[in-house]
mmCIF file of C-alpha atoms in Angstrom:
data_model
loop_
_atom_site.group_PDB
_atom_site.id
_atom_site.type_symbol
_atom_site.label_atom_id
_atom_site.label_comp_id
_atom_site.label_asym_id
_atom_site.label_seq_id
_atom_site.Cartn_x
_atom_site.Cartn_y
_atom_site.Cartn_z
ATOM 1 C CA MET L 1 64.805 76.496 90.189
ATOM 2 C CA MET L 2 64.360 76.895 93.994
ATOM 3 C CA SER L 3 61.586 79.022 95.438
ATOM 4 C CA GLY L 4 62.326 82.400 95.895
ATOM 5 C CA THR L 5 60.537 82.950 99.122
ATOM 6 C CA ALA L 6 62.665 83.582 101.909
ATOM 7 C CA ALA L 7 60.895 84.210 105.529
ATOM 8 C CA LYS L 8 61.533 87.259 107.622
ATOM 9 C CA LEU L 9 64.281 87.223 109.811
ATOM 10 C CA THR L 10 62.901 86.269 113.492
ATOM 11 C CA ALA L 11 64.842 86.761 116.838
ATOM 12 C CA THR L 12 65.742 82.950 117.054
ATOM 13 C CA ASP L 13 67.076 82.633 113.780
ATOM 14 C CA ARG L 14 71.101 81.437 113.451
ATOM 15 C CA ILE L 15 72.814 84.292 111.579
ATOM 16 C CA PHE L 16 76.619 83.709 110.188
ATOM 17 C CA VAL L 17 78.540 86.743 110.548
ATOM 18 C CA ALA L 18 81.628 86.046 108.351
ATOM 19 C CA GLY L 19 84.233 88.317 109.548
ATOM 20 C CA HIS L 20 82.989 89.394 112.764
ATOM 21 C CA ARG L 21 86.299 90.852 113.924
ATOM 22 C CA GLY L 22 86.514 93.450 111.262
ATOM 23 C CA LEU L 23 85.458 96.939 111.329
ATOM 24 C CA ALA L 24 82.041 96.060 109.693
ATOM 25 C CA GLY L 25 81.697 92.867 111.246
ATOM 26 C CA GLN L 26 81.976 94.147 114.883
ATOM 27 C CA ALA L 27 79.292 96.939 113.999
ATOM 28 C CA MET L 28 77.096 94.336 112.444
ATOM 29 C CA CYS L 29 76.996 91.866 115.692
ATOM 30 C CA ARG L 30 76.464 95.084 117.855
ATOM 31 C CA ALA L 31 73.676 95.963 115.739
ATOM 32 C CA LEU L 32 71.941 92.080 115.777
ATOM 33 C CA ARG L 33 72.466 91.977 119.495
ATOM 34 C CA LEU L 34 70.585 95.256 120.019
ATOM 35 C CA ALA L 35 67.691 94.157 117.977
ATOM 36 C CA GLY L 36 67.483 90.946 119.975
ATOM 37 C CA PHE L 37 69.070 88.344 117.691
ATOM 38 C CA GLU L 38 71.384 86.331 120.465
ATOM 39 C CA ASN L 39 72.052 83.095 117.839
ATOM 40 C CA LEU L 40 75.187 84.698 116.041
ATOM 41 C CA ILE L 41 77.552 82.167 114.666
ATOM 42 C CA THR L 42 81.254 83.751 114.895
ATOM 43 C CA ARG L 43 84.543 82.112 113.847
ATOM 44 C CA THR L 44 87.767 83.829 114.599
ATOM 45 C CA HIS L 45 90.628 83.294 111.423
ATOM 46 C CA ASP L 46 92.436 81.203 114.100
ATOM 47 C CA ASP L 47 89.166 78.611 114.163
ATOM 48 C CA LEU L 48 88.191 79.038 110.491
ATOM 49 C CA GLU L 49 90.053 80.065 107.338
ATOM 50 C CA LEU L 50 87.445 80.946 105.222
ATOM 51 C CA ARG L 51 89.841 80.397 102.291
ATOM 52 C CA ASP L 52 89.474 76.714 102.721
ATOM 53 C CA ARG L 53 86.201 75.659 101.041
ATOM 54 C CA ASP L 54 86.207 71.987 103.051
ATOM 55 C CA ALA L 55 86.602 73.886 106.658
ATOM 56 C CA THR L 56 84.053 76.540 105.506
ATOM 57 C CA ALA L 57 81.327 73.768 104.656
ATOM 58 C CA ALA L 58 82.178 71.960 107.872
ATOM 59 C CA VAL L 59 80.845 74.937 109.743
ATOM 60 C CA PHE L 60 77.930 75.610 107.536
ATOM 61 C CA ASP L 61 77.076 71.801 108.133
ATOM 62 C CA ARG L 62 77.464 71.832 112.152
ATOM 63 C CA GLU L 63 75.912 75.408 112.495
ATOM 64 C CA ARG L 64 73.157 75.352 109.954
ATOM 65 C CA PRO L 65 72.858 78.975 109.569
ATOM 66 C CA ASP L 66 69.297 80.533 108.794
ATOM 67 C CA ALA L 67 71.036 83.608 107.306
ATOM 68 C CA VAL L 68 74.659 84.810 106.462
ATOM 69 C CA ILE L 69 76.298 87.928 106.246
ATOM 70 C CA LEU L 70 79.454 88.515 104.536
ATOM 71 C CA CYS L 71 81.718 90.953 106.038
ATOM 72 C CA ALA L 72 85.340 89.132 105.720
ATOM 73 C CA ALA L 73 87.485 90.404 102.973
ATOM 74 C CA ARG L 74 91.244 91.248 102.482
ATOM 75 C CA VAL L 75 90.890 95.230 102.875
ATOM 76 C CA GLY L 76 93.385 98.305 102.539
ATOM 77 C CA GLY L 77 94.269 101.622 101.595
ATOM 78 C CA ILE L 78 96.216 102.698 98.383
ATOM 79 C CA LYS L 79 99.880 101.561 99.583
ATOM 80 C CA ALA L 80 98.423 98.149 100.426
ATOM 81 C CA ASN L 81 96.395 97.508 97.041
ATOM 82 C CA ALA L 82 99.610 98.710 95.451
ATOM 83 C CA THR L 83 102.072 96.364 96.958
ATOM 84 C CA ARG L 84 100.017 93.339 97.694
ATOM 85 C CA PRO L 85 97.606 93.200 94.659
ATOM 86 C CA VAL L 86 97.571 89.304 94.232
ATOM 87 C CA ASP L 87 96.384 89.195 97.890
ATOM 88 C CA PHE L 88 93.595 91.631 97.335
ATOM 89 C CA LEU L 89 91.977 89.709 94.143
ATOM 90 C CA ALA L 90 92.968 86.110 94.968
ATOM 91 C CA GLU L 91 91.930 86.100 98.720
ATOM 92 C CA ASN L 92 88.880 87.941 98.162
ATOM 93 C CA LEU L 93 87.720 85.543 95.408
ATOM 94 C CA GLU L 94 88.057 82.437 97.361
ATOM 95 C CA ILE L 95 86.753 83.660 100.485
ATOM 96 C CA GLN L 96 83.498 84.872 98.658
ATOM 97 C CA GLY L 97 83.225 81.958 96.475
ATOM 98 C CA ASN L 98 83.394 79.860 99.739
ATOM 99 C CA VAL L 99 80.947 81.641 101.750
ATOM 100 C CA ILE L 100 78.423 82.314 99.183
ATOM 101 C CA GLY L 101 78.820 78.640 97.691
ATOM 102 C CA CYS L 102 78.457 77.288 100.946
ATOM 103 C CA ALA L 103 75.251 79.418 101.799
ATOM 104 C CA HIS L 104 73.642 77.942 98.626
ATOM 105 C CA ASP L 105 74.717 74.402 99.451
ATOM 106 C CA TYR L 106 73.331 74.261 102.841
ATOM 107 C CA ASP L 107 70.098 76.113 101.828
ATOM 108 C CA VAL L 108 70.560 79.753 103.116
ATOM 109 C CA GLN L 109 68.048 81.728 101.505
ATOM 110 C CA ARG L 110 69.092 85.174 102.646
ATOM 111 C CA LEU L 111 72.510 86.388 102.725
ATOM 112 C CA VAL L 112 74.125 89.807 102.473
ATOM 113 C CA PHE L 113 77.418 90.672 100.797
ATOM 114 C CA LEU L 114 79.640 93.728 101.670
ATOM 115 C CA GLY L 115 81.366 95.274 98.833
ATOM 116 C CA SER L 116 83.136 98.552 98.313
ATOM 117 C CA SER L 117 82.268 101.779 96.372
ATOM 118 C CA CYS L 118 85.557 101.021 94.315
ATOM 119 C CA ILE L 119 83.315 98.609 91.965
ATOM 120 C CA TYR L 120 82.345 101.788 89.981
ATOM 121 C CA PRO L 121 84.470 103.392 87.285
ATOM 122 C CA ARG L 122 87.469 105.844 88.265
ATOM 123 C CA ASP L 123 85.903 108.479 86.330
ATOM 124 C CA CYS L 124 82.132 107.624 87.054
ATOM 125 C CA VAL L 125 78.922 109.989 86.915
ATOM 126 C CA GLN L 126 78.619 111.916 90.128
ATOM 127 C CA PRO L 127 76.874 110.522 92.626
ATOM 128 C CA MET L 128 77.546 106.983 91.399
ATOM 129 C CA PRO L 129 74.335 104.978 90.940
ATOM 130 C CA GLU L 130 74.077 101.381 91.166
ATOM 131 C CA ALA L 131 73.459 101.138 87.098
ATOM 132 C CA ALA L 132 77.032 102.712 86.363
ATOM 133 C CA LEU L 133 78.601 99.109 87.446
ATOM 134 C CA LEU L 134 80.694 98.127 84.574
ATOM 135 C CA SER L 135 79.942 101.179 82.652
ATOM 136 C CA GLY L 136 83.752 102.708 82.431
ATOM 137 C CA PRO L 137 87.641 101.615 83.241
ATOM 138 C CA LEU L 138 88.433 100.877 87.407
ATOM 139 C CA GLU L 139 90.761 102.906 89.276
ATOM 140 C CA ALA L 140 94.435 101.397 88.692
ATOM 141 C CA THR L 141 95.357 101.383 92.362
ATOM 142 C CA ASN L 142 92.932 99.243 93.725
ATOM 143 C CA ARG L 143 91.779 97.475 90.374
ATOM 144 C CA PRO L 144 92.501 94.100 91.863
ATOM 145 C CA TYR L 145 90.014 94.358 94.879
ATOM 146 C CA ALA L 146 87.416 96.036 92.878
ATOM 147 C CA ILE L 147 87.349 93.377 90.465
ATOM 148 C CA ALA L 148 86.961 90.779 93.278
ATOM 149 C CA LYS L 149 84.021 92.871 94.972
ATOM 150 C CA ILE L 150 82.348 92.825 91.232
ATOM 151 C CA ALA L 151 82.732 88.932 90.986
ATOM 152 C CA GLY L 152 80.965 88.770 94.386
ATOM 153 C CA ILE L 153 78.109 90.819 92.992
ATOM 154 C CA GLU L 154 77.761 88.663 90.287
ATOM 155 C CA LEU L 155 77.925 85.307 92.036
ATOM 156 C CA CYS L 156 75.219 86.701 94.122
ATOM 157 C CA TRP L 157 72.931 87.672 91.360
ATOM 158 C CA ALA L 158 74.235 84.274 89.246
ATOM 159 C CA TYR L 159 72.495 82.535 92.353
ATOM 160 C CA ASN L 160 69.519 84.323 92.769
ATOM 161 C CA ARG L 161 68.815 83.917 88.786
ATOM 162 C CA GLN L 162 69.719 79.902 88.562
ATOM 163 C CA PHE L 163 68.479 78.860 92.092
ATOM 164 C CA GLY L 164 66.058 81.702 93.196
ATOM 165 C CA ARG L 165 68.106 82.616 96.059
ATOM 166 C CA ARG L 166 67.817 86.261 97.860
ATOM 167 C CA TYR L 167 71.488 87.063 97.845
ATOM 168 C CA LEU L 168 71.769 90.945 98.263
ATOM 169 C CA ALA L 169 74.822 93.113 97.575
ATOM 170 C CA LEU L 170 75.551 96.140 99.829
ATOM 171 C CA MET L 171 78.043 98.517 98.529
ATOM 172 C CA PRO L 172 79.210 100.836 101.305
ATOM 173 C CA THR L 173 81.156 104.076 101.228
ATOM 174 C CA ASN L 174 84.455 104.610 102.930
ATOM 175 C CA LEU L 175 83.740 102.977 106.386
ATOM 176 C CA PHE L 176 85.162 104.296 109.711
ATOM 177 C CA GLY L 177 84.366 103.676 113.500
ATOM 178 C CA PRO L 178 85.288 101.564 116.571
ATOM 179 C CA GLY L 179 87.577 98.534 115.850
ATOM 180 C CA ASP L 180 88.859 100.007 112.741
ATOM 181 C CA ASN L 181 92.617 99.361 111.542
ATOM 182 C CA TYR L 182 95.150 101.795 112.376
ATOM 183 C CA ASP L 183 97.889 100.105 111.025
ATOM 184 C CA LEU L 184 99.819 102.718 108.675
ATOM 185 C CA GLU L 185 100.666 99.834 106.212
ATOM 186 C CA GLY L 186 97.036 98.690 105.463
ATOM 187 C CA SER L 187 94.585 100.687 106.841
ATOM 188 C CA HIS L 188 92.232 103.210 105.106
ATOM 189 C CA VAL L 189 92.668 106.966 104.917
ATOM 190 C CA LEU L 190 90.869 108.315 107.837
ATOM 191 C CA PRO L 191 92.174 106.077 110.384
ATOM 192 C CA ALA L 192 95.334 106.316 108.963
ATOM 193 C CA LEU L 193 94.947 110.403 109.455
ATOM 194 C CA ILE L 194 93.596 109.769 113.053
ATOM 195 C CA ARG L 195 96.856 107.800 114.028
ATOM 196 C CA ARG L 196 98.895 110.067 112.147
ATOM 197 C CA MET L 197 97.600 113.273 113.819
ATOM 198 C CA HIS L 198 97.520 111.830 117.268
ATOM 199 C CA GLU L 199 101.387 110.522 116.907
ATOM 200 C CA ALA L 200 102.494 113.871 115.559
ATOM 201 C CA ARG L 201 100.771 115.682 118.456
ATOM 202 C CA GLN L 202 102.655 113.157 120.972
ATOM 203 C CA ARG L 203 105.780 113.973 119.259
ATOM 204 C CA GLY L 204 105.362 117.722 119.150
ATOM 205 C CA ALA L 205 106.107 117.403 115.401
ATOM 206 C CA PRO L 206 106.222 120.943 113.604
ATOM 207 C CA ASN L 207 104.857 119.314 110.529
ATOM 208 C CA ILE L 208 103.638 116.058 108.925
ATOM 209 C CA THR L 209 103.496 115.260 105.057
ATOM 210 C CA LEU L 210 100.591 113.248 103.850
ATOM 211 C CA TRP L 211 100.337 111.210 100.191
ATOM 212 C CA GLY L 212 98.861 113.243 97.331
ATOM 213 C CA THR L 213 97.119 116.590 96.905
ATOM 214 C CA GLY L 214 94.653 116.515 99.309
ATOM 215 C CA ALA L 215 92.315 117.360 96.748
ATOM 216 C CA PRO L 216 90.348 113.912 96.099
ATOM 217 C CA LEU L 217 86.764 114.278 97.320
ATOM 218 C CA ARG L 218 85.672 111.209 99.731
ATOM 219 C CA GLU L 219 82.313 109.980 101.474
ATOM 220 C CA PHE L 220 82.367 108.495 104.928
ATOM 221 C CA LEU L 221 80.076 106.410 106.915
ATOM 222 C CA TYR L 222 80.166 105.385 110.379
ATOM 223 C CA SER L 223 80.378 101.626 110.854
ATOM 224 C CA ASP L 224 77.544 101.240 112.512
ATOM 225 C CA ASP L 225 75.191 103.172 109.955
ATOM 226 C CA LEU L 226 75.998 100.498 107.812
ATOM 227 C CA ALA L 227 75.107 97.797 109.834
ATOM 228 C CA ASP L 228 71.950 99.459 110.666
ATOM 229 C CA ALA L 229 71.367 99.473 106.795
ATOM 230 C CA ALA L 230 71.910 95.733 106.502
ATOM 231 C CA LEU L 231 69.794 94.790 109.471
ATOM 232 C CA HIS L 232 67.176 97.180 107.857
ATOM 233 C CA VAL L 233 67.212 95.357 104.516
ATOM 234 C CA MET L 234 67.290 91.805 106.120
ATOM 235 C CA GLN L 235 63.929 92.714 107.533
ATOM 236 C CA LEU L 236 61.958 94.099 105.043
ATOM 237 C CA PRO L 237 58.983 91.907 104.289
ATOM 238 C CA GLU L 238 58.907 89.792 100.975
ATOM 239 C CA ARG L 239 56.694 92.166 99.108
ATOM 240 C CA VAL L 240 59.329 94.940 99.273
ATOM 241 C CA LEU L 241 62.367 92.658 99.073
ATOM 242 C CA THR L 242 60.952 91.270 95.903
ATOM 243 C CA THR L 243 61.423 94.552 94.229
ATOM 244 C CA LEU L 244 65.138 94.188 94.833
ATOM 245 C CA PHE L 245 65.394 91.089 93.043
ATOM 246 C CA ASN L 246 65.222 91.487 89.368
ATOM 247 C CA ASP L 247 66.978 89.187 86.218
ATOM 248 C CA ASP L 248 67.342 92.776 84.460
ATOM 249 C CA HIS L 249 69.706 94.054 87.049
ATOM 250 C CA PRO L 250 72.262 92.704 90.070
ATOM 251 C CA PRO L 251 71.138 92.584 93.333
ATOM 252 C CA LEU L 252 73.038 95.841 94.730
ATOM 253 C CA LEU L 253 72.053 98.626 96.993
ATOM 254 C CA ASN L 254 74.380 101.607 97.514
ATOM 255 C CA VAL L 255 75.217 102.699 101.306
ATOM 256 C CA GLY L 256 76.154 106.166 101.526
ATOM 257 C CA PHE L 257 76.000 109.226 103.696
ATOM 258 C CA GLY L 258 75.252 111.884 101.184
ATOM 259 C CA ALA L 259 77.786 114.327 101.391
ATOM 260 C CA GLU L 260 81.550 114.489 100.633
ATOM 261 C CA ILE L 261 84.722 116.248 101.847
ATOM 262 C CA THR L 262 88.064 116.760 100.381
ATOM 263 C CA ILE L 263 91.093 114.636 101.742
ATOM 264 C CA ARG L 264 92.770 117.989 102.733
ATOM 265 C CA ASP L 265 89.820 119.458 104.411
ATOM 266 C CA LEU L 266 89.398 115.652 106.408
ATOM 267 C CA ALA L 267 93.108 116.074 107.563
ATOM 268 C CA THR L 268 92.231 119.763 109.201
ATOM 269 C CA ARG L 269 89.077 118.503 110.751
ATOM 270 C CA ILE L 270 90.901 115.284 112.427
ATOM 271 C CA ALA L 271 93.638 117.866 113.625
ATOM 272 C CA ALA L 272 91.208 119.759 115.458
ATOM 273 C CA ILE L 273 89.651 117.056 116.914
ATOM 274 C CA VAL L 274 92.750 115.066 118.069
ATOM 275 C CA GLY L 275 94.679 118.263 118.809
ATOM 276 C CA TYR L 276 97.214 118.449 116.479
ATOM 277 C CA SER L 277 98.384 122.190 115.461
ATOM 278 C CA GLY L 278 101.403 121.382 113.249
ATOM 279 C CA GLU L 279 101.638 122.187 109.676
ATOM 280 C CA ILE L 280 100.066 119.949 107.226
ATOM 281 C CA ARG L 281 102.068 119.183 103.954
ATOM 282 C CA TRP L 282 101.196 117.399 100.881
ATOM 283 C CA ASP L 283 103.530 114.816 98.790
ATOM 284 C CA SER L 284 101.937 115.390 95.326
ATOM 285 C CA SER L 285 104.404 112.614 93.955
ATOM 286 C CA GLN L 286 102.223 109.783 95.696
ATOM 287 C CA PRO L 287 98.835 108.971 94.147
ATOM 288 C CA ASP L 288 95.754 110.589 94.871
ATOM 289 C CA GLY L 289 93.412 107.372 93.841
ATOM 290 C CA THR L 290 90.243 108.227 92.493
ATOM 291 C CA PRO L 291 89.027 112.109 92.307
ATOM 292 C CA ARG L 292 85.594 111.445 93.669
ATOM 293 C CA LYS L 293 83.512 108.709 95.166
ATOM 294 C CA LEU L 294 80.078 109.819 95.915
ATOM 295 C CA LEU L 295 77.417 107.134 96.318
ATOM 296 C CA ASP L 296 74.002 107.623 94.986
ATOM 297 C CA SER L 297 72.090 106.165 97.872
ATOM 298 C CA THR L 298 68.459 106.948 96.663
ATOM 299 C CA ARG L 299 67.196 103.611 96.375
ATOM 300 C CA ILE L 300 68.088 102.334 99.996
ATOM 301 C CA ARG L 301 66.928 105.905 101.220
ATOM 302 C CA ALA L 302 63.553 105.108 99.658
ATOM 303 C CA LEU L 303 63.225 101.862 101.865
ATOM 304 C CA ASP L 304 63.309 104.265 105.320
ATOM 305 C CA TRP L 305 66.813 104.187 105.754
ATOM 306 C CA ALA L 306 69.007 107.002 106.507
ATOM 307 C CA PRO L 307 72.448 107.194 108.509
ATOM 308 C CA ARG L 308 72.576 109.011 111.825
ATOM 309 C CA MET L 309 76.319 109.665 112.918
ATOM 310 C CA SER L 310 77.652 112.663 111.610
ATOM 311 C CA LEU L 311 81.008 112.957 110.801
ATOM 312 C CA ASP L 312 82.461 114.992 113.474
ATOM 313 C CA ASP L 313 80.867 112.859 115.865
ATOM 314 C CA GLY L 314 81.815 109.856 114.564
ATOM 315 C CA ILE L 315 85.601 111.195 114.237
ATOM 316 C CA ARG L 316 85.377 111.861 117.660
ATOM 317 C CA ALA L 317 83.945 108.609 118.484
ATOM 318 C CA ALA L 318 86.886 106.861 116.399
ATOM 319 C CA TYR L 319 89.209 108.671 118.235
ATOM 320 C CA ALA L 320 88.176 107.700 121.459
ATOM 321 C CA ASP L 321 88.152 104.142 120.185
ATOM 322 C CA PHE L 322 91.983 104.363 119.224
ATOM 323 C CA GLN L 323 92.855 106.209 122.396
ATOM 324 C CA SER L 324 91.324 103.145 124.121
ATOM 325 C CA ALA L 325 92.691 100.452 121.514
ATOM 326 C CA GLY L 326 96.383 100.761 123.239
ATOM 327 C CA THR L 327 98.320 97.608 122.696
ATOM 328 C CA ARG L 328 95.853 96.553 120.168
ATOM 329 C CA LEU L 329 97.516 98.757 117.561
#
């Protein structure tokens, strides 16, 4: 077994942020640069297809990163998951396997893998603790994506047990923030609602119809808060990090906001911030998804981390970003 010691990150370390153009990746780069890390390794999708193992290995061979933050993933909402399940399962398995495998091959001791709260069972105990992983059936509407993310956690854990690595999986709740995806075919609920409300206001639409009943509860975390959590954990001293790695449980930490809101109330709140005053209708013939997904973030909060951005302030910042996006939509 290789040594389990991983030196604390320094400002001169080379950090590969895989998926730096996505919501989490952009936030991660902002947090790293703000903290003084300038040697960031990034590649656009045009420059590197992470599903290509040889191409991924070539980047590791050339750049020799000291740490890796794996933000890259095929992501999307209920409709995207329902219509493209192969993409969400196969592509994520390929990306994870290549990046985590190459990190090991090139002796990267520290890696953070970003997952999703959908890894937990559909009818999970609330709030959902890390110990609930694999304790029941998954939500059918995003099961392929969830299985891929669970496989990523297991792969990190396997490298830790077999080779003494320090590969950690962070499971954020629903993210939103600057650089989000506002495509109505593939976005998550909060950015989709921002766009729907904005366009309805522009059209002067008397009403809009949204999927489901609006009853499910969701927790939302501003993307920069997730990045702050990842950097905080990566900067922990070895004596603290050691407590996170144990052969008896996966190297998994939940990262949540700590409060939840119904989709119906979220829609109302976004409408008020955007300035849409029309009627909001609900199409109950469409799926709701998981009834409730509140993370138990006790473990990471015990490590002296807490989110900073409120939901309302975060929505305002996200809406300002949406308005500035223009032709990027």
